[in-house]
């Protein structure tokens, strides 16, 4: 058991206590960040005269050796060390001797772990942003291909008004675009370096915090040493943004599952993204979409867990904060996998455009337009609404769509109808006339797609 704090103890830690307290099993994934932070700290210590040039060089070379040996598999991180910070310091000292013991000057594990977690989260934020961009690129292609692919739009899961697939996908484009801007917001707000805050009250050494901040690509050092070591806001914000992404992916998954069902048959998932049943030979199940929907709860769980962990903590660092890692890492890995798989699934999906258009034609999605037609001919809207309501009832009896009635049948219900009604309530017209900004009319949708395309090209 390699501990950094044996001096004031006269007895060995109980084995179960050691295991309960240790975090190496999960914080070893911070190795790269820990070493990056230590290199910056050592460089700064040397510049401030707290290490000699020679000691600094020994430390830098030693740290780089540890990282490359672990990556090559010749150095193993074992549970003989309490946490990743203890591991690095112990191995460094073992390898370079005296200079290794000087590395921790003016530093505490509290500001060290605060830094490691920030560096790690910042990298993951950039990764998430990149994955969102890839998803948006697939959405953009599908929108470009489906500008006039008609489909029913739903409210209450009941057919409402016709729109296009491009427009429906555009709704998700907006959501994932907001998710990206959340990544950028969080990154900007969190990008201050906690290193140099010490345990909680700064340090008496003349550290150059600006220097370490800039070596580690931060915008500057944090403003309060107590806040620095006890702040996990950025992680909560990131988990919250990941939860939002998962919520969006889950809604989208739910729709794809419905669309892939035998009743809808709007899409067919590619064989490479579907699974079968062990008993029912006919089955091709949308398991990937279902798992993305299912794993959403897990990411929400990590957010709730950390919020709850933090809510009762007095300033500054408390060991409770070690609990910021396991579930957060799991949430990050889960969201990453879900984004990658969802993008692959969407990229290979087949849209059955004929079925979608047929479905848009049935279910009276043009009833609003039929009423609008009468209004244009001078009928007050309330009367038009009731006339079309009766018309719909007739169609339900006859088992047909409004467009299937003859002009005579239409005139029987309302003499105002004329030959031009058929064009006025066709799918093309119903969708094509919806030209307000953000509406599905292909002419405005095309402009919107151009904006999306320019956004992605930036
Ligand atoms: N493993 C600890 C964590 O993850 C590192 C910080 C330990 N600090 C301390 N004062 N015990 O939070």
CSV table of C-alpha atoms and ligand atoms in Angstrom, one decimal:
chain,number,residue,atom,x,y,z
A,1,UNK,CA,0.0,0.0,0.0
A,2,UNK,CA,1.7,3.2,-1.2
A,3,UNK,CA,0.3,6.2,0.6
A,4,UNK,CA,1.5,9.8,0.5
A,5,UNK,CA,0.6,10.5,4.1
A,6,UNK,CA,2.1,7.9,6.4
A,7,UNK,CA,4.1,10.3,8.6
A,8,UNK,CA,1.6,11.0,11.4
A,9,UNK,CA,0.3,7.4,11.5
A,10,UNK,CA,1.5,4.7,13.8
A,11,UNK,CA,-0.7,1.9,12.6
A,12,UNK,CA,-1.3,0.4,9.1
A,13,UNK,CA,-4.7,1.3,7.5
A,14,UNK,CA,-7.2,-1.5,7.8
A,15,UNK,CA,-7.4,-3.4,4.5
A,16,UNK,CA,-11.1,-2.8,4.0
A,17,UNK,CA,-10.7,0.9,4.8
A,18,UNK,CA,-7.9,1.1,2.3
A,19,UNK,CA,-10.0,-0.5,-0.4
A,20,UNK,CA,-13.0,1.7,0.5
A,21,UNK,CA,-10.9,4.9,0.4
A,22,UNK,CA,-8.9,4.1,-2.8
A,23,UNK,CA,-9.9,5.5,-6.2
A,24,UNK,CA,-7.2,4.1,-8.4
A,25,UNK,CA,-9.5,1.5,-9.9
A,26,UNK,CA,-11.4,4.3,-11.6
A,27,UNK,CA,-9.2,7.4,-11.5
A,28,UNK,CA,-6.4,5.7,-13.5
A,29,UNK,CA,-8.1,7.0,-16.5
A,30,UNK,CA,-6.9,10.5,-15.5
A,31,UNK,CA,-3.2,9.4,-16.0
A,32,UNK,CA,-2.6,11.5,-19.0
A,33,UNK,CA,-4.2,14.6,-17.5
A,34,UNK,CA,-2.3,14.1,-14.2
A,35,UNK,CA,1.0,13.9,-16.1
A,36,UNK,CA,0.2,16.9,-18.2
A,37,UNK,CA,-0.7,18.9,-15.1
A,38,UNK,CA,2.5,17.8,-13.3
A,39,UNK,CA,4.6,18.7,-16.2
A,40,UNK,CA,3.2,22.2,-16.3
A,41,UNK,CA,3.6,22.5,-12.5
A,42,UNK,CA,7.2,21.4,-12.6
A,43,UNK,CA,8.0,23.8,-15.5
A,44,UNK,CA,6.4,26.6,-13.5
A,45,UNK,CA,8.3,25.7,-10.3
A,46,UNK,CA,11.6,25.8,-12.2
A,47,UNK,CA,10.8,29.2,-13.7
A,48,UNK,CA,9.9,30.5,-10.2
A,49,UNK,CA,13.2,29.2,-8.8
A,50,UNK,CA,11.6,26.4,-6.8
A,51,UNK,CA,13.3,23.7,-8.8
A,52,UNK,CA,16.6,23.7,-10.6
A,53,UNK,CA,16.7,23.3,-14.3
A,54,UNK,CA,18.2,19.9,-13.8
A,55,UNK,CA,15.5,18.7,-11.4
A,56,UNK,CA,12.9,20.0,-13.8
A,57,UNK,CA,14.4,18.1,-16.7
A,58,UNK,CA,14.6,14.9,-14.6
A,59,UNK,CA,10.9,15.3,-13.6
A,60,UNK,CA,9.7,16.0,-17.2
A,61,UNK,CA,11.6,13.0,-18.6
A,62,UNK,CA,10.4,10.8,-15.7
A,63,UNK,CA,6.8,11.8,-16.2
A,64,UNK,CA,6.9,11.2,-19.9
A,65,UNK,CA,8.5,7.8,-19.3
A,66,UNK,CA,5.7,6.8,-16.9
A,67,UNK,CA,3.0,7.7,-19.5
A,68,UNK,CA,4.7,5.9,-22.4
A,69,UNK,CA,5.4,2.8,-20.2
A,70,UNK,CA,1.8,2.6,-19.1
A,71,UNK,CA,0.6,3.0,-22.6
A,72,UNK,CA,3.1,0.4,-23.9
A,73,UNK,CA,1.9,-2.0,-21.2
A,74,UNK,CA,5.3,-2.3,-19.5
A,75,UNK,CA,4.2,-0.4,-16.4
A,76,UNK,CA,1.1,-1.6,-14.6
A,77,UNK,CA,-1.2,0.6,-12.5
A,78,UNK,CA,-2.1,-1.6,-9.6
A,79,UNK,CA,-4.3,-1.1,-6.5
A,80,UNK,CA,-1.1,-1.0,-4.4
A,81,UNK,CA,-1.5,2.8,-4.9
A,82,UNK,CA,-4.3,4.8,-3.4
A,83,UNK,CA,-5.1,6.9,-6.4
A,84,UNK,CA,-3.5,8.0,-9.8
A,85,UNK,CA,-1.7,10.9,-8.1
A,86,UNK,CA,0.0,8.6,-5.6
A,87,UNK,CA,0.9,6.2,-8.4
A,88,UNK,CA,2.6,8.8,-10.5
A,89,UNK,CA,4.5,10.4,-7.6
A,90,UNK,CA,5.6,7.0,-6.2
A,91,UNK,CA,6.8,5.7,-9.5
A,92,UNK,CA,8.5,9.0,-10.4
A,93,UNK,CA,10.4,9.0,-7.1
A,94,UNK,CA,11.3,5.4,-7.5
A,95,UNK,CA,12.8,6.2,-10.9
A,96,UNK,CA,14.5,9.6,-10.5
A,97,UNK,CA,15.0,9.8,-6.7
A,98,UNK,CA,15.2,13.1,-4.8
A,99,UNK,CA,13.8,15.4,-7.6
A,100,UNK,CA,10.6,13.3,-7.7
A,101,UNK,CA,9.9,14.3,-4.1
A,102,UNK,CA,10.1,18.0,-4.9
A,103,UNK,CA,7.3,17.9,-7.5
A,104,UNK,CA,4.5,18.3,-5.0
A,105,UNK,CA,5.9,21.7,-3.8
A,106,UNK,CA,3.1,24.2,-3.6
A,107,UNK,CA,0.5,21.7,-4.6
A,108,UNK,CA,-2.2,19.5,-3.0
A,109,UNK,CA,-4.0,16.6,-4.3
A,110,UNK,CA,-7.1,18.8,-4.0
A,111,UNK,CA,-6.0,21.3,-6.7
A,112,UNK,CA,-4.4,18.4,-8.6
A,113,UNK,CA,-7.6,16.4,-8.9
A,114,UNK,CA,-9.6,19.5,-9.6
A,115,UNK,CA,-7.2,20.2,-12.5
A,116,UNK,CA,-7.2,16.6,-13.7
A,117,UNK,CA,-11.0,16.4,-13.8
A,118,UNK,CA,-11.2,19.7,-15.6
A,119,UNK,CA,-8.7,18.7,-18.2
A,120,UNK,CA,-10.4,15.4,-18.7
A,121,UNK,CA,-13.9,16.9,-18.9
A,122,UNK,CA,-12.7,19.6,-21.3
A,123,UNK,CA,-11.4,16.9,-23.7
A,124,UNK,CA,-14.6,15.0,-23.5
A,125,UNK,CA,-16.6,18.1,-24.2
A,126,UNK,CA,-14.6,18.6,-27.4
A,127,UNK,CA,-15.2,15.0,-28.3
A,128,UNK,CA,-19.0,15.3,-27.7
A,129,UNK,CA,-19.0,18.4,-29.9
A,130,UNK,CA,-17.3,16.6,-32.7
A,131,UNK,CA,-19.7,13.6,-32.5
A,132,UNK,CA,-22.7,16.0,-32.6
A,133,UNK,CA,-21.2,17.6,-35.7
A,134,UNK,CA,-21.0,14.2,-37.4
A,135,UNK,CA,-24.6,13.5,-36.5
A,136,UNK,CA,-25.6,16.9,-37.9
A,137,UNK,CA,-23.8,16.1,-41.2
A,138,UNK,CA,-25.8,13.0,-41.6
A,139,UNK,CA,-29.0,14.9,-40.9
A,140,UNK,CA,-28.0,17.6,-43.4
A,141,UNK,CA,-27.6,15.0,-46.1
A,142,UNK,CA,-30.9,13.4,-45.4
A,143,UNK,CA,-32.6,16.8,-45.4
A,144,UNK,CA,-31.1,17.7,-48.7
A,145,UNK,CA,-32.3,14.4,-50.2
A,146,UNK,CA,-35.8,14.7,-48.8
A,147,UNK,CA,-37.0,18.2,-49.4
A,148,UNK,CA,-40.2,17.0,-51.1
A,149,UNK,CA,-40.6,13.6,-49.3
A,150,UNK,CA,-44.1,14.1,-47.9
A,151,UNK,CA,-45.2,12.6,-44.6
A,152,UNK,CA,-47.8,13.2,-42.0
A,153,UNK,CA,-47.0,15.5,-39.1
A,154,UNK,CA,-48.5,14.4,-35.8
A,155,UNK,CA,-49.8,16.0,-32.6
A,156,UNK,CA,-51.0,13.6,-29.9
A,157,UNK,CA,-49.6,10.9,-32.2
A,158,UNK,CA,-52.6,11.6,-34.4
A,159,UNK,CA,-52.1,12.7,-38.0
A,160,UNK,CA,-52.3,16.5,-38.0
A,161,UNK,CA,-50.9,18.3,-41.1
A,162,UNK,CA,-48.7,17.2,-43.9
A,163,UNK,CA,-45.0,18.1,-43.9
A,164,UNK,CA,-41.8,16.8,-45.3
A,165,UNK,CA,-39.2,14.5,-44.0
A,166,UNK,CA,-36.6,17.2,-44.4
A,167,UNK,CA,-38.7,19.4,-42.1
A,168,UNK,CA,-39.2,16.7,-39.5
A,169,UNK,CA,-35.4,16.0,-39.5
A,170,UNK,CA,-34.8,19.7,-39.3
A,171,UNK,CA,-36.4,19.7,-35.9
A,172,UNK,CA,-33.7,17.4,-34.7
A,173,UNK,CA,-31.0,19.4,-36.4
A,174,UNK,CA,-32.1,22.4,-34.3
A,175,UNK,CA,-31.9,20.3,-31.1
A,176,UNK,CA,-28.5,18.9,-31.8
A,177,UNK,CA,-27.3,22.4,-32.8
A,178,UNK,CA,-28.4,23.7,-29.4
A,179,UNK,CA,-26.6,20.8,-27.8
A,180,UNK,CA,-23.4,21.9,-29.6
A,181,UNK,CA,-23.8,25.4,-28.4
A,182,UNK,CA,-24.2,24.1,-24.9
A,183,UNK,CA,-20.8,22.4,-25.2
A,184,UNK,CA,-19.2,25.6,-26.3
A,185,UNK,CA,-20.8,27.6,-23.5
A,186,UNK,CA,-19.7,25.1,-20.8
A,187,UNK,CA,-16.2,24.9,-22.2
A,188,UNK,CA,-15.9,28.7,-22.2
A,189,UNK,CA,-17.1,29.1,-18.6
A,190,UNK,CA,-15.1,26.3,-17.2
A,191,UNK,CA,-11.8,27.2,-18.8
A,192,UNK,CA,-10.0,28.6,-15.8
A,193,UNK,CA,-7.1,26.7,-14.2
A,194,UNK,CA,-7.4,25.6,-10.5
A,195,UNK,CA,-3.8,24.6,-10.2
A,196,UNK,CA,-2.0,26.7,-7.5
A,197,UNK,CA,-5.0,26.8,-5.2
A,198,UNK,CA,-3.3,24.3,-2.9
A,199,UNK,CA,-5.4,22.4,-0.4
A,200,UNK,CA,-7.8,25.3,-0.1
A,201,UNK,CA,-6.0,28.4,0.9
A,202,UNK,CA,-3.4,29.0,-1.9
A,203,UNK,CA,0.2,28.7,-1.0
A,204,UNK,CA,3.1,30.7,0.5
A,205,UNK,CA,5.4,29.8,-2.5
A,206,UNK,CA,5.6,32.5,-5.2
A,207,UNK,CA,3.8,30.4,-7.8
A,208,UNK,CA,3.1,31.8,-11.2
A,209,UNK,CA,-0.5,30.7,-11.8
A,210,UNK,CA,-0.8,32.6,-15.0
A,211,UNK,CA,2.0,30.5,-16.4
A,212,UNK,CA,0.5,27.1,-15.5
A,213,UNK,CA,-2.9,28.2,-16.8
A,214,UNK,CA,-1.4,29.2,-20.2
A,215,UNK,CA,0.7,26.0,-20.4
A,216,UNK,CA,-2.5,24.0,-20.0
A,217,UNK,CA,-4.5,26.0,-22.5
A,218,UNK,CA,-6.7,27.7,-20.0
A,219,UNK,CA,-7.9,31.3,-20.4
A,220,UNK,CA,-6.4,32.1,-17.0
A,221,UNK,CA,-6.2,31.0,-13.3
A,222,UNK,CA,-9.4,30.7,-11.1
A,223,UNK,CA,-10.2,33.6,-8.8
A,224,UNK,CA,-10.8,31.9,-5.4
A,225,UNK,CA,-8.7,29.0,-4.1
A,226,UNK,CA,-11.6,27.5,-2.0
A,227,UNK,CA,-14.0,27.5,-4.9
A,228,UNK,CA,-11.3,26.1,-7.1
A,229,UNK,CA,-10.9,22.9,-5.1
A,230,UNK,CA,-14.5,22.4,-4.4
A,231,UNK,CA,-16.1,23.4,-7.7
A,232,UNK,CA,-17.7,20.6,-9.8
A,233,UNK,CA,-20.2,22.9,-11.5
A,234,UNK,CA,-18.7,22.4,-14.9
A,235,UNK,CA,-19.1,18.6,-14.5
A,236,UNK,CA,-22.7,19.0,-13.5
A,237,UNK,CA,-23.3,21.3,-16.4
A,238,UNK,CA,-21.7,18.8,-18.7
A,239,UNK,CA,-23.7,15.9,-17.3
A,240,UNK,CA,-26.8,18.0,-17.7
A,241,UNK,CA,-26.0,18.8,-21.3
A,242,UNK,CA,-25.3,15.1,-21.9
A,243,UNK,CA,-28.7,14.3,-20.4
A,244,UNK,CA,-30.2,16.7,-22.8
A,245,UNK,CA,-28.4,15.1,-25.7
A,246,UNK,CA,-29.7,11.7,-24.5
A,247,UNK,CA,-33.2,13.0,-24.2
A,248,UNK,CA,-33.0,14.2,-27.8
A,249,UNK,CA,-31.5,10.9,-29.0
A,250,UNK,CA,-34.2,9.0,-27.0
A,251,UNK,CA,-37.1,10.9,-28.6
A,252,UNK,CA,-35.6,10.4,-32.0
A,253,UNK,CA,-35.1,6.7,-31.2
A,254,UNK,CA,-38.7,6.4,-30.1
A,255,UNK,CA,-39.8,7.8,-33.4
A,256,UNK,CA,-37.6,5.5,-35.4
A,257,UNK,CA,-38.9,2.6,-33.4
A,258,UNK,CA,-42.4,3.6,-34.2
A,259,UNK,CA,-41.6,4.3,-37.9
A,260,UNK,CA,-39.9,0.9,-38.1
A,261,UNK,CA,-42.9,-0.9,-36.7
A,262,UNK,CA,-45.1,-3.2,-38.9
A,263,UNK,CA,-47.9,-0.6,-38.5
A,264,UNK,CA,-46.0,2.4,-39.8
A,265,UNK,CA,-43.4,1.0,-42.1
A,266,UNK,CA,-41.9,4.4,-42.7
A,267,UNK,CA,-38.4,3.2,-42.4
A,268,UNK,CA,-36.3,0.1,-42.5
A,269,UNK,CA,-33.3,-0.2,-40.3
A,270,UNK,CA,-30.3,-1.6,-42.0
A,271,UNK,CA,-29.4,-5.3,-41.2
A,272,UNK,CA,-26.1,-4.1,-39.7
A,273,UNK,CA,-28.0,-2.1,-37.1
A,274,UNK,CA,-30.8,-4.6,-36.3
A,275,UNK,CA,-31.0,-7.8,-34.3
A,276,UNK,CA,-33.1,-10.9,-34.5
A,277,UNK,CA,-35.2,-13.0,-32.1
A,278,UNK,CA,-34.1,-16.4,-30.7
A,279,UNK,CA,-37.6,-17.8,-31.1
A,280,UNK,CA,-39.5,-15.8,-33.7
A,281,UNK,CA,-37.7,-16.2,-37.1
A,282,UNK,CA,-39.6,-13.3,-38.8
A,283,UNK,CA,-38.3,-10.7,-36.4
A,284,UNK,CA,-35.9,-7.8,-37.1
A,285,UNK,CA,-35.8,-5.7,-34.0
A,286,UNK,CA,-34.6,-2.1,-33.6
A,287,UNK,CA,-32.5,-2.9,-30.5
A,288,UNK,CA,-30.0,-0.2,-31.0
A,289,UNK,CA,-32.6,2.6,-30.9
A,290,UNK,CA,-34.2,0.9,-27.9
A,291,UNK,CA,-30.9,0.7,-26.1
A,292,UNK,CA,-30.2,4.4,-26.8
A,293,UNK,CA,-33.6,5.2,-25.4
A,294,UNK,CA,-32.9,2.9,-22.4
A,295,UNK,CA,-29.5,4.2,-21.6
A,296,UNK,CA,-30.9,7.7,-21.3
A,297,UNK,CA,-31.9,6.9,-17.7
A,298,UNK,CA,-28.4,5.9,-16.9
A,299,UNK,CA,-27.0,9.3,-17.9
A,300,UNK,CA,-29.8,11.1,-16.0
A,301,UNK,CA,-28.8,9.0,-13.0
A,302,UNK,CA,-25.2,10.3,-13.1
A,303,UNK,CA,-26.5,13.9,-13.1
A,304,UNK,CA,-28.8,13.3,-10.2
A,305,UNK,CA,-26.1,11.4,-8.3
A,306,UNK,CA,-23.5,14.3,-8.6
A,307,UNK,CA,-26.1,17.0,-7.8
A,308,UNK,CA,-27.0,15.0,-4.6
A,309,UNK,CA,-23.4,14.4,-3.7
A,310,UNK,CA,-22.6,18.1,-3.9
A,311,UNK,CA,-25.6,19.5,-2.2
A,312,UNK,CA,-24.6,19.2,1.4
A,313,UNK,CA,-20.9,19.7,1.2
A,314,UNK,CA,-19.3,22.5,3.3
A,315,UNK,CA,-16.3,24.2,1.8
A,316,UNK,CA,-13.8,23.2,0.7
A,317,UNK,CA,-12.7,19.7,-0.4
A,318,UNK,CA,-14.4,16.7,1.1
A,319,UNK,CA,-13.8,13.1,0.2
A,320,UNK,CA,-17.4,12.8,-0.9
A,321,UNK,CA,-16.1,14.6,-4.1
A,322,UNK,CA,-14.2,11.5,-5.1
A,323,UNK,CA,-17.7,10.2,-6.0
A,324,UNK,CA,-17.7,12.6,-8.9
A,325,UNK,CA,-15.9,10.1,-11.0
A,326,UNK,CA,-17.4,6.6,-11.6
A,327,UNK,CA,-20.9,7.6,-12.6
A,328,UNK,CA,-19.7,10.6,-14.6
A,329,UNK,CA,-17.2,8.5,-16.5
A,330,UNK,CA,-20.0,6.0,-17.2
A,331,UNK,CA,-22.3,8.7,-18.4
A,332,UNK,CA,-19.6,10.1,-20.7
A,333,UNK,CA,-18.8,6.7,-22.2
A,334,UNK,CA,-22.5,5.9,-22.5
A,335,UNK,CA,-23.4,9.1,-24.3
A,336,UNK,CA,-20.3,8.8,-26.6
A,337,UNK,CA,-21.3,5.2,-27.6
A,338,UNK,CA,-24.9,6.3,-28.1
A,339,UNK,CA,-24.0,9.2,-30.3
A,340,UNK,CA,-21.7,7.1,-32.4
A,341,UNK,CA,-24.2,4.2,-32.8
A,342,UNK,CA,-27.1,6.5,-33.4
A,343,UNK,CA,-25.3,8.3,-36.2
A,344,UNK,CA,-24.3,5.1,-37.8
A,345,UNK,CA,-27.9,3.8,-37.6
A,346,UNK,CA,-29.3,7.0,-39.1
A,347,UNK,CA,-26.7,7.0,-41.9
A,348,UNK,CA,-27.8,3.5,-43.1
A,349,UNK,CA,-31.5,3.7,-42.6
A,350,UNK,CA,-33.9,3.4,-45.6
A,351,UNK,CA,-36.9,5.8,-45.7
A,352,UNK,CA,-39.9,4.3,-47.5
A,353,UNK,CA,-40.9,7.5,-49.1
A,354,UNK,CA,-44.0,6.1,-50.9
A,355,UNK,CA,-45.4,4.7,-47.7
A,356,UNK,CA,-44.8,8.1,-46.0
A,357,UNK,CA,-46.6,10.0,-48.8
A,358,UNK,CA,-49.5,7.6,-48.8
A,359,UNK,CA,-49.8,7.9,-45.1
A,360,UNK,CA,-49.8,11.7,-45.4
A,361,UNK,CA,-52.7,11.5,-47.9
A,362,UNK,CA,-54.8,9.3,-45.6
A,363,UNK,CA,-55.9,10.6,-42.2
A,364,UNK,CA,-57.3,14.0,-43.4
A,365,UNK,CA,-54.0,15.9,-43.0
A,366,UNK,CA,-55.3,18.3,-45.6
A,367,UNK,CA,-58.5,19.1,-43.6
A,368,UNK,CA,-57.1,22.5,-42.4
A,369,UNK,CA,-56.3,23.4,-46.0
A,370,UNK,CA,-59.7,22.4,-47.1
A,371,UNK,CA,-61.2,24.8,-44.5
A,372,UNK,CA,-58.7,27.5,-45.6
A,373,UNK,CA,-59.9,27.0,-49.2
A,374,UNK,CA,-63.5,27.8,-48.2
A,375,UNK,CA,-62.3,30.8,-46.2
A,376,UNK,CA,-60.6,32.1,-49.3
A,377,UNK,CA,-63.9,31.7,-51.1
A,378,UNK,CA,-65.6,33.9,-48.5
A,379,UNK,CA,-66.9,31.4,-46.0
A,380,UNK,CA,-66.2,32.5,-42.3
A,381,UNK,CA,-63.6,30.2,-40.7
A,382,UNK,CA,-65.9,28.8,-38.0
A,383,UNK,CA,-68.4,27.7,-40.7
A,384,UNK,CA,-65.7,26.3,-42.9
A,385,UNK,CA,-64.4,24.3,-39.9
A,386,UNK,CA,-67.8,22.8,-39.4
A,387,UNK,CA,-68.4,22.1,-43.1
A,388,UNK,CA,-65.1,20.3,-43.4
A,389,UNK,CA,-65.9,18.4,-40.2
A,390,UNK,CA,-69.0,17.0,-41.8
A,391,UNK,CA,-67.0,16.3,-45.0
A,392,UNK,CA,-64.6,14.2,-42.9
A,393,UNK,CA,-67.5,12.3,-41.4
A,394,UNK,CA,-68.8,11.5,-44.9
A,395,UNK,CA,-65.3,10.3,-45.9
A,396,UNK,CA,-65.0,8.1,-42.8
A,397,UNK,CA,-68.3,6.5,-43.8
A,398,UNK,CA,-67.1,6.0,-47.4
A,399,UNK,CA,-63.6,4.9,-46.3
A,400,UNK,CA,-61.9,7.5,-48.5
A,401,UNK,CA,-59.9,10.7,-48.4
A,402,UNK,CA,-61.3,14.2,-49.1
A,403,UNK,CA,-59.5,14.2,-52.5
A,404,UNK,CA,-61.2,11.0,-53.5
A,405,UNK,CA,-64.7,12.6,-53.5
A,406,UNK,CA,-66.1,14.0,-56.8
A,407,UNK,CA,-66.8,17.6,-57.2
A,408,UNK,CA,-70.5,16.8,-57.2
A,409,UNK,CA,-70.2,15.0,-53.8
A,410,UNK,CA,-68.3,18.0,-52.5
A,411,UNK,CA,-70.8,20.5,-53.8
A,412,UNK,CA,-73.6,18.5,-52.1
A,413,UNK,CA,-72.0,19.3,-48.8
A,414,UNK,CA,-71.1,22.9,-49.7
A,415,UNK,CA,-71.9,24.5,-53.0
A,416,UNK,CA,-68.9,26.9,-52.7
A,417,UNK,CA,-66.5,24.1,-53.8
A,418,UNK,CA,-65.2,24.4,-57.4
A,419,UNK,CA,-62.8,22.4,-59.6
A,420,UNK,CA,-59.8,24.2,-58.2
A,421,UNK,CA,-60.3,22.6,-54.8
A,422,UNK,CA,-58.4,19.5,-55.8
A,423,UNK,CA,-55.2,21.4,-56.5
A,424,UNK,CA,-55.8,23.5,-53.3
A,425,UNK,CA,-55.8,20.5,-51.1
A,426,UNK,CA,-53.1,18.3,-52.8
A,427,UNK,CA,-50.1,17.3,-50.7
A,428,UNK,CA,-47.9,19.5,-52.9
A,429,UNK,CA,-50.0,22.6,-52.3
A,430,UNK,CA,-50.7,22.0,-48.6
A,431,UNK,CA,-46.9,21.7,-47.9
A,432,UNK,CA,-45.8,24.1,-50.6
A,433,UNK,CA,-47.9,27.0,-49.4
A,434,UNK,CA,-46.5,26.8,-45.8
A,435,UNK,CA,-43.9,29.4,-46.4
A,436,UNK,CA,-43.5,31.2,-43.1
A,437,UNK,CA,-39.9,31.1,-41.7
A,438,UNK,CA,-39.3,27.7,-40.2
A,439,UNK,CA,-42.2,26.0,-42.1
A,440,UNK,CA,-42.0,22.9,-44.3
A,441,UNK,CA,-42.7,24.6,-47.6
A,442,UNK,CA,-39.7,23.4,-49.8
A,443,UNK,CA,-38.9,27.0,-50.9
A,444,UNK,CA,-38.3,28.1,-47.3
A,445,UNK,CA,-37.0,24.8,-46.1
A,446,UNK,CA,-34.3,25.0,-48.9
A,447,UNK,CA,-33.2,28.4,-47.5
A,448,UNK,CA,-33.1,26.9,-44.0
A,449,UNK,CA,-31.0,24.0,-45.2
A,450,UNK,CA,-28.5,26.5,-46.8
A,451,UNK,CA,-28.2,28.1,-43.3
A,452,UNK,CA,-27.6,24.8,-41.7
A,453,UNK,CA,-25.0,23.9,-44.3
A,454,UNK,CA,-23.2,27.2,-43.8
A,455,UNK,CA,-23.2,26.6,-40.0
A,456,UNK,CA,-21.6,23.2,-40.5
A,457,UNK,CA,-19.0,24.6,-42.9
A,458,UNK,CA,-17.9,27.2,-40.2
B,1,LIG,N1,-8.7,10.6,-5.0
B,1,LIG,C1,-9.1,11.9,-4.5
B,1,LIG,C2,-10.3,12.3,-5.3
B,1,LIG,O1,-10.6,11.8,-6.3
B,1,LIG,C3,-8.0,12.8,-4.7
B,1,LIG,C4,-8.0,14.0,-3.8
B,1,LIG,C5,-7.6,13.5,-2.4
B,1,LIG,N2,-7.5,14.6,-1.5
B,1,LIG,C6,-7.6,14.4,-0.2
B,1,LIG,N3,-7.5,15.4,0.5
B,1,LIG,N4,-7.7,13.2,0.3
B,1,LIG,O2,-11.0,13.3,-4.9
